[in-house]
Amino acid sequence: MVVAITAVRILLWSALFWVVQTRAHRKPRFSKNITYELGAPVITNQVDVYYIYYGNWTPSQKALVEDFTNGLGASSWWGIMTKYYYQATASSVKIPIKGSVSLSGAVADPNYTLGRSLSGSALTNIIYSYTSTGRLPLNTQTGVYFVLTSSDVNVSHVDTAQGDTEVFCEDYCGFHNTARLQSGDVINYGHTGDATHCPGNGCTPAMNLQASPNGDIGVDAAVSVIAHELAEAVSNPDPMGSRAWQDMLSAENGDKCAFVFGETSTNANGASYNMGWGQRKFLVQQNWDPEVQACVSGYDRNLR
């Protein structure tokens, strides 16, 4: 759904549950178990990720995002996703999500084709400009398209659940949804961006405000949001329609663990991290395990 920005105060939502007050809405974190709505769509096959780098993205920033994506499917963090499943009816076989993530395409728009302020249908129009010309494949079954905006781009969109206009870095850090393109095809897509668009305003983990594992505070913060939104897009592709894996208050798996990082270690530059692969280390929010109904890190102790 939406990675919302945590405000300063924490309110008592009821006698039983704590919630974090956000600028967009109140969101319970640990109030209910996540359950599955029989017959609701889930992406059980390999998920194909497509990136559109909108604006000023350096080669090193793109490499950071793509190194993260290329290792995510084999990580213990994504292994938690294999506990989610699709089931047509109560008597049908459960079909689990596969532990496979593929970076299946990436393009760049360094010319800010639609300007430096995006609103309305701009994000989906950007995606359509690439799928309609063959620069990215049209994948309506297993594809998730992310528009990643550079730090100098303003983005707003309408929250279809509440009808409110939400602004990136003020109301949300990332979101996913479905959209009908101009061609009539329905896709899964999402948005996040370089978190230095709003330095210190909530999209960067508090422990990494001064340094980050890969030396890029804004993009290091963005990869955690990508993981959050991708996990939700796979387990609950149509959050405003046929809802699959959610709790009773509409929180998805990523929502329930937003900005909860679990056990961490400290990098040589003072940055915190909790997982990694190749030559990279990352600080990524925990993932919700539907079997134990709790946030789980997927922490690799070999990284100590």
Short mmCIF file of C-alpha atoms in Angstrom, two decimals, residues 1-302:
data_model
loop_
_atom_site.label_atom_id
_atom_site.label_comp_id
_atom_site.label_asym_id
_atom_site.label_seq_id
_atom_site.Cartn_x
_atom_site.Cartn_y
_atom_site.Cartn_z
CA MET A 1 0.00 0.00 0.00
CA VAL A 2 1.73 3.19 1.16
CA VAL A 3 4.91 3.61 3.16
CA ALA A 4 3.71 6.54 5.23
CA ILE A 5 5.93 9.05 7.00
CA THR A 6 6.00 8.74 10.75
CA ALA A 7 5.16 11.93 12.57
CA VAL A 8 6.66 12.91 15.90
CA ARG A 9 3.93 11.69 18.19
CA ILE A 10 2.62 8.21 18.83
CA LEU A 11 -1.01 8.02 19.86
CA LEU A 12 -2.98 5.44 21.77
CA TRP A 13 -5.49 4.21 19.17
CA SER A 14 -7.51 2.11 21.59
CA ALA A 15 -7.04 0.33 24.87
CA LEU A 16 -5.40 -2.53 22.98
CA PHE A 17 -3.43 -1.14 20.06
CA TRP A 18 -0.75 1.47 19.44
CA VAL A 19 -0.70 3.24 16.12
CA VAL A 20 1.65 5.67 14.50
CA GLN A 21 0.12 9.00 13.54
CA THR A 22 1.01 9.75 9.94
CA ARG A 23 0.37 12.79 7.83
CA ALA A 24 -1.74 10.71 5.45
CA HIS A 25 -3.73 8.60 7.89
CA ARG A 26 -3.47 6.56 11.04
CA LYS A 27 -1.99 3.16 10.40
CA PRO A 28 -2.04 0.30 12.94
CA ARG A 29 1.19 -1.66 12.96
CA PHE A 30 0.58 -4.76 15.06
CA SER A 31 -3.17 -4.68 15.56
CA LYS A 32 -4.35 -7.72 13.58
CA ASN A 33 -3.08 -10.87 11.92
CA ILE A 34 -2.72 -10.90 8.14
CA THR A 35 -5.14 -13.27 6.46
CA TYR A 36 -5.92 -14.27 2.87
CA GLU A 37 -9.14 -13.66 0.94
CA LEU A 38 -9.84 -16.83 -1.06
CA GLY A 39 -9.62 -16.34 -4.81
CA ALA A 40 -7.92 -12.95 -4.65
CA PRO A 41 -4.99 -12.52 -7.07
CA VAL A 42 -1.40 -13.15 -5.96
CA ILE A 43 1.71 -13.16 -8.17
CA THR A 44 2.97 -16.68 -7.52
CA ASN A 45 5.39 -17.00 -10.44
CA GLN A 46 8.71 -15.21 -10.82
CA VAL A 47 8.12 -11.48 -10.38
CA ASP A 48 9.57 -9.32 -13.15
CA VAL A 49 10.73 -5.90 -11.97
CA TYR A 50 11.04 -2.97 -14.37
CA TYR A 51 12.67 0.33 -13.43
CA ILE A 52 12.24 3.74 -15.01
CA TYR A 53 14.89 6.11 -13.65
CA TYR A 54 13.24 9.49 -14.02
CA GLY A 55 15.51 12.52 -13.78
CA ASN A 56 19.13 12.74 -12.71
CA TRP A 57 20.29 9.24 -11.73
CA THR A 58 24.02 8.54 -11.74
CA PRO A 59 25.46 5.20 -12.90
CA SER A 60 26.49 4.39 -9.31
CA GLN A 61 22.95 5.03 -8.04
CA LYS A 62 21.45 2.76 -10.69
CA ALA A 63 24.03 0.09 -9.87
CA LEU A 64 23.06 0.23 -6.18
CA VAL A 65 19.36 -0.30 -6.98
CA GLU A 66 20.07 -3.08 -9.46
CA ASP A 67 22.58 -4.92 -7.26
CA PHE A 68 19.94 -4.92 -4.53
CA THR A 69 17.25 -6.22 -6.88
CA ASN A 70 19.46 -8.91 -8.40
CA GLY A 71 20.17 -10.42 -4.98
CA LEU A 72 16.77 -9.97 -3.37
CA GLY A 73 15.12 -13.13 -4.72
CA ALA A 74 17.80 -15.40 -3.22
CA SER A 75 17.78 -13.66 0.17
CA SER A 76 16.26 -15.02 3.36
CA TRP A 77 14.21 -11.79 3.48
CA TRP A 78 12.42 -12.71 0.24
CA GLY A 79 12.25 -16.33 1.40
CA ILE A 80 9.56 -15.17 3.82
CA MET A 81 7.41 -14.39 0.76
CA THR A 82 7.22 -18.11 -0.09
CA LYS A 83 4.93 -18.51 2.93
CA TYR A 84 2.27 -16.48 1.11
CA TYR A 85 0.09 -18.28 -1.42
CA TYR A 86 -2.85 -18.18 -3.81
CA GLN A 87 -5.86 -20.43 -3.18
CA ALA A 88 -8.94 -20.41 -5.39
CA THR A 89 -11.36 -22.06 -2.93
CA ALA A 90 -11.21 -23.61 0.52
CA SER A 91 -10.79 -27.07 -1.04
CA SER A 92 -8.22 -25.99 -3.64
CA VAL A 93 -4.49 -26.55 -3.46
CA LYS A 94 -2.46 -23.66 -2.08
CA ILE A 95 -0.01 -22.29 -4.65
CA PRO A 96 2.89 -20.55 -2.85
CA ILE A 97 4.79 -17.53 -4.12
CA LYS A 98 8.05 -18.56 -5.75
CA GLY A 99 11.29 -17.25 -4.29
CA SER A 100 12.32 -15.57 -7.53
CA VAL A 101 12.80 -11.90 -8.42
CA SER A 102 14.09 -10.89 -11.84
CA LEU A 103 15.32 -7.47 -12.90
CA SER A 104 13.71 -7.72 -16.32
CA GLY A 105 14.20 -4.23 -17.68
CA ALA A 106 15.50 -0.75 -16.88
CA VAL A 107 15.36 2.51 -18.81
CA ALA A 108 16.26 6.11 -18.01
CA ASP A 109 14.60 9.45 -18.68
CA PRO A 110 17.33 12.00 -17.88
CA ASN A 111 15.48 14.71 -19.81
CA TYR A 112 12.55 15.02 -17.38
CA THR A 113 10.15 14.45 -20.29
CA LEU A 114 7.06 15.40 -18.25
CA GLY A 115 8.84 18.03 -16.18
CA ARG A 116 10.07 18.12 -12.60
CA SER A 117 6.62 18.11 -11.00
CA LEU A 118 4.55 14.98 -11.62
CA SER A 119 0.89 14.63 -10.68
CA GLY A 120 -2.33 12.98 -11.79
CA SER A 121 -1.67 10.22 -14.31
CA ALA A 122 1.92 11.31 -14.99
CA LEU A 123 3.50 8.19 -13.48
CA THR A 124 1.41 5.77 -15.53
CA ASN A 125 1.83 7.94 -18.63
CA ILE A 126 5.59 7.59 -18.20
CA ILE A 127 5.26 3.81 -17.99
CA TYR A 128 3.00 3.73 -21.06
CA SER A 129 5.50 5.78 -23.06
CA TYR A 130 7.97 2.90 -22.67
CA THR A 131 5.66 -0.12 -22.97
CA SER A 132 3.86 1.30 -26.03
CA THR A 133 7.14 1.81 -27.90
CA GLY A 134 8.72 -1.51 -26.96
CA ARG A 135 11.46 0.00 -24.82
CA LEU A 136 10.01 -2.00 -21.93
CA PRO A 137 7.92 -5.14 -22.40
CA LEU A 138 4.23 -5.02 -21.53
CA ASN A 139 3.80 -7.54 -18.71
CA THR A 140 0.33 -7.62 -17.17
CA GLN A 141 0.79 -10.94 -15.38
CA THR A 142 4.03 -10.96 -13.41
CA GLY A 143 5.41 -7.46 -13.97
CA VAL A 144 5.81 -4.65 -11.43
CA TYR A 145 6.89 -1.29 -12.89
CA PHE A 146 8.63 1.21 -10.60
CA VAL A 147 9.04 4.85 -11.52
CA LEU A 148 12.05 5.99 -9.47
CA THR A 149 12.39 9.76 -9.26
CA SER A 150 15.59 11.68 -8.60
CA SER A 151 15.92 14.04 -5.65
CA ASP A 152 14.90 17.13 -7.65
CA VAL A 153 11.50 15.78 -8.78
CA ASN A 154 8.22 16.55 -6.99
CA VAL A 155 5.50 13.89 -7.13
CA SER A 156 1.90 13.85 -5.96
CA HIS A 157 -0.84 11.30 -6.53
CA VAL A 158 -4.41 10.67 -5.41
CA ASP A 159 -4.85 8.01 -2.73
CA THR A 160 -7.73 6.09 -4.29
CA ALA A 161 -8.74 4.63 -0.92
CA GLN A 162 -9.30 7.99 0.74
CA GLY A 163 -9.54 10.42 -2.17
CA ASP A 164 -6.75 12.58 -0.76
CA THR A 165 -3.85 14.01 -2.72
CA GLU A 166 -0.60 12.73 -1.23
CA VAL A 167 2.83 14.25 -1.79
CA PHE A 168 6.04 12.24 -1.96
CA CYS A 169 8.24 12.82 1.08
CA GLU A 170 5.47 14.70 2.87
CA ASP A 171 2.71 12.09 3.00
CA TYR A 172 4.36 8.93 1.72
CA CYS A 173 7.73 7.35 0.95
CA GLY A 174 6.43 4.85 -1.59
CA PHE A 175 3.27 3.20 -2.86
CA HIS A 176 2.03 0.48 -5.20
CA ASN A 177 -1.25 0.00 -7.02
CA THR A 178 -2.79 -1.21 -10.26
CA ALA A 179 -3.49 1.10 -13.19
CA ARG A 180 -5.20 0.90 -16.55
CA LEU A 181 -2.93 2.24 -19.27
CA GLN A 182 -4.12 4.17 -22.31
CA SER A 183 -4.04 0.86 -24.21
CA GLY A 184 -6.57 -0.63 -21.78
CA ASP A 185 -4.01 -3.00 -20.26
CA VAL A 186 -3.90 -3.22 -16.46
CA ILE A 187 -0.47 -3.24 -14.82
CA ASN A 188 1.04 -3.35 -11.35
CA TYR A 189 3.22 -0.35 -10.63
CA GLY A 190 4.78 1.66 -7.86
CA HIS A 191 6.71 4.78 -7.04
CA THR A 192 9.48 5.84 -4.72
CA GLY A 193 12.50 8.04 -5.15
CA ASP A 194 15.78 9.38 -3.85
CA ALA A 195 14.98 10.18 -0.21
CA THR A 196 17.30 13.19 -0.16
CA HIS A 197 14.34 14.94 -1.79
CA CYS A 198 13.28 15.43 1.84
CA PRO A 199 16.42 15.21 4.02
CA GLY A 200 15.58 14.29 7.59
CA ASN A 201 11.84 14.31 6.89
CA GLY A 202 11.07 10.67 7.61
CA CYS A 203 11.89 8.60 4.52
CA THR A 204 15.49 8.00 5.61
CA PRO A 205 15.98 5.66 8.59
CA ALA A 206 16.88 7.72 11.64
CA MET A 207 20.00 5.63 12.29
CA ASN A 208 21.39 6.40 8.81
CA LEU A 209 20.81 10.14 8.52
CA GLN A 210 24.55 10.88 8.52
CA ALA A 211 25.92 7.83 6.70
CA SER A 212 24.54 4.84 4.81
CA PRO A 213 25.90 1.37 3.94
CA ASN A 214 26.72 2.19 0.30
CA GLY A 215 27.57 5.86 0.71
CA ASP A 216 24.35 7.21 -0.84
CA ILE A 217 21.87 8.13 1.89
CA GLY A 218 18.90 8.81 -0.40
CA VAL A 219 19.17 5.71 -2.58
CA ASP A 220 20.12 3.43 0.31
CA ALA A 221 16.84 4.53 1.92
CA ALA A 222 14.95 3.93 -1.32
CA VAL A 223 15.91 0.25 -1.61
CA SER A 224 14.14 -0.52 1.66
CA VAL A 225 11.01 1.14 0.29
CA ILE A 226 11.35 -0.84 -2.95
CA ALA A 227 11.47 -4.08 -0.93
CA HIS A 228 8.39 -2.97 1.05
CA GLU A 229 6.34 -2.13 -2.04
CA LEU A 230 7.48 -5.15 -4.07
CA ALA A 231 6.51 -7.55 -1.27
CA GLU A 232 3.08 -5.95 -1.16
CA ALA A 233 2.67 -5.87 -4.95
CA VAL A 234 3.29 -9.63 -5.09
CA SER A 235 1.16 -10.69 -2.11
CA ASN A 236 -1.60 -8.11 -2.60
CA PRO A 237 -1.43 -6.86 -6.21
CA ASP A 238 -4.79 -5.07 -6.23
CA PRO A 239 -5.03 -3.30 -2.84
CA MET A 240 -8.06 -1.24 -3.87
CA GLY A 241 -9.88 -4.12 -5.58
CA SER A 242 -9.69 -7.87 -4.90
CA ARG A 243 -7.70 -7.63 -1.70
CA ALA A 244 -5.58 -10.71 -1.02
CA TRP A 245 -3.21 -10.60 1.98
CA GLN A 246 -4.20 -7.84 4.43
CA ASP A 247 -5.21 -7.51 8.05
CA MET A 248 -8.68 -6.44 9.17
CA LEU A 249 -7.65 -2.78 9.01
CA SER A 250 -6.23 -3.04 5.45
CA ALA A 251 -2.55 -3.04 6.44
CA GLU A 252 -0.37 -5.11 4.10
CA ASN A 253 2.76 -7.06 5.00
CA GLY A 254 5.11 -4.16 4.27
CA ASP A 255 2.97 -1.72 6.23
CA LYS A 256 3.10 -3.79 9.38
CA CYS A 257 6.91 -3.68 9.49
CA ALA A 258 7.53 -0.20 8.07
CA PHE A 259 10.72 1.32 9.55
CA VAL A 260 11.18 -1.69 11.85
CA PHE A 261 14.68 -3.04 11.20
CA GLY A 262 15.37 -5.59 13.92
CA GLU A 263 18.95 -6.54 14.76
CA THR A 264 21.59 -4.47 12.97
CA SER A 265 25.36 -4.21 12.65
CA THR A 266 27.54 -1.15 12.05
CA ASN A 267 29.52 -0.55 8.87
CA ALA A 268 33.03 0.93 8.87
CA ASN A 269 31.56 4.36 8.02
CA GLY A 270 29.18 4.23 10.99
CA ALA A 271 26.08 3.26 8.98
CA SER A 272 23.70 0.55 10.17
CA TYR A 273 22.84 -2.49 8.05
CA ASN A 274 21.02 -5.79 8.54
CA MET A 275 21.57 -7.78 5.33
CA GLY A 276 23.69 -7.92 2.22
CA TRP A 277 25.01 -9.84 -0.78
CA GLY A 278 27.91 -9.51 -3.15
CA GLN A 279 29.96 -6.52 -2.03
CA ARG A 280 26.89 -4.64 -0.79
CA LYS A 281 25.26 -4.18 2.60
CA PHE A 282 21.74 -2.85 3.09
CA LEU A 283 19.42 -1.62 5.81
CA VAL A 284 16.00 -3.04 4.93
CA GLN A 285 12.84 -3.05 7.00
CA GLN A 286 11.67 -6.38 8.33
CA ASN A 287 9.14 -8.52 6.48
CA TRP A 288 5.89 -9.88 7.93
CA ASP A 289 5.86 -13.66 8.37
CA PRO A 290 2.24 -14.86 7.94
CA GLU A 291 2.92 -18.12 9.78
CA VAL A 292 4.22 -16.60 13.02
CA GLN A 293 2.32 -13.31 12.45
CA ALA A 294 5.30 -11.12 13.29
CA CYS A 295 8.02 -9.03 11.68
CA VAL A 296 11.08 -11.09 10.75
CA SER A 297 14.37 -9.67 9.54
CA GLY A 298 16.07 -12.31 7.45
CA TYR A 299 19.28 -11.14 9.15
CA ASP A 300 22.46 -12.79 7.84
CA ARG A 301 24.79 -13.29 10.78
CA ASN A 302 27.69 -13.94 8.42
#
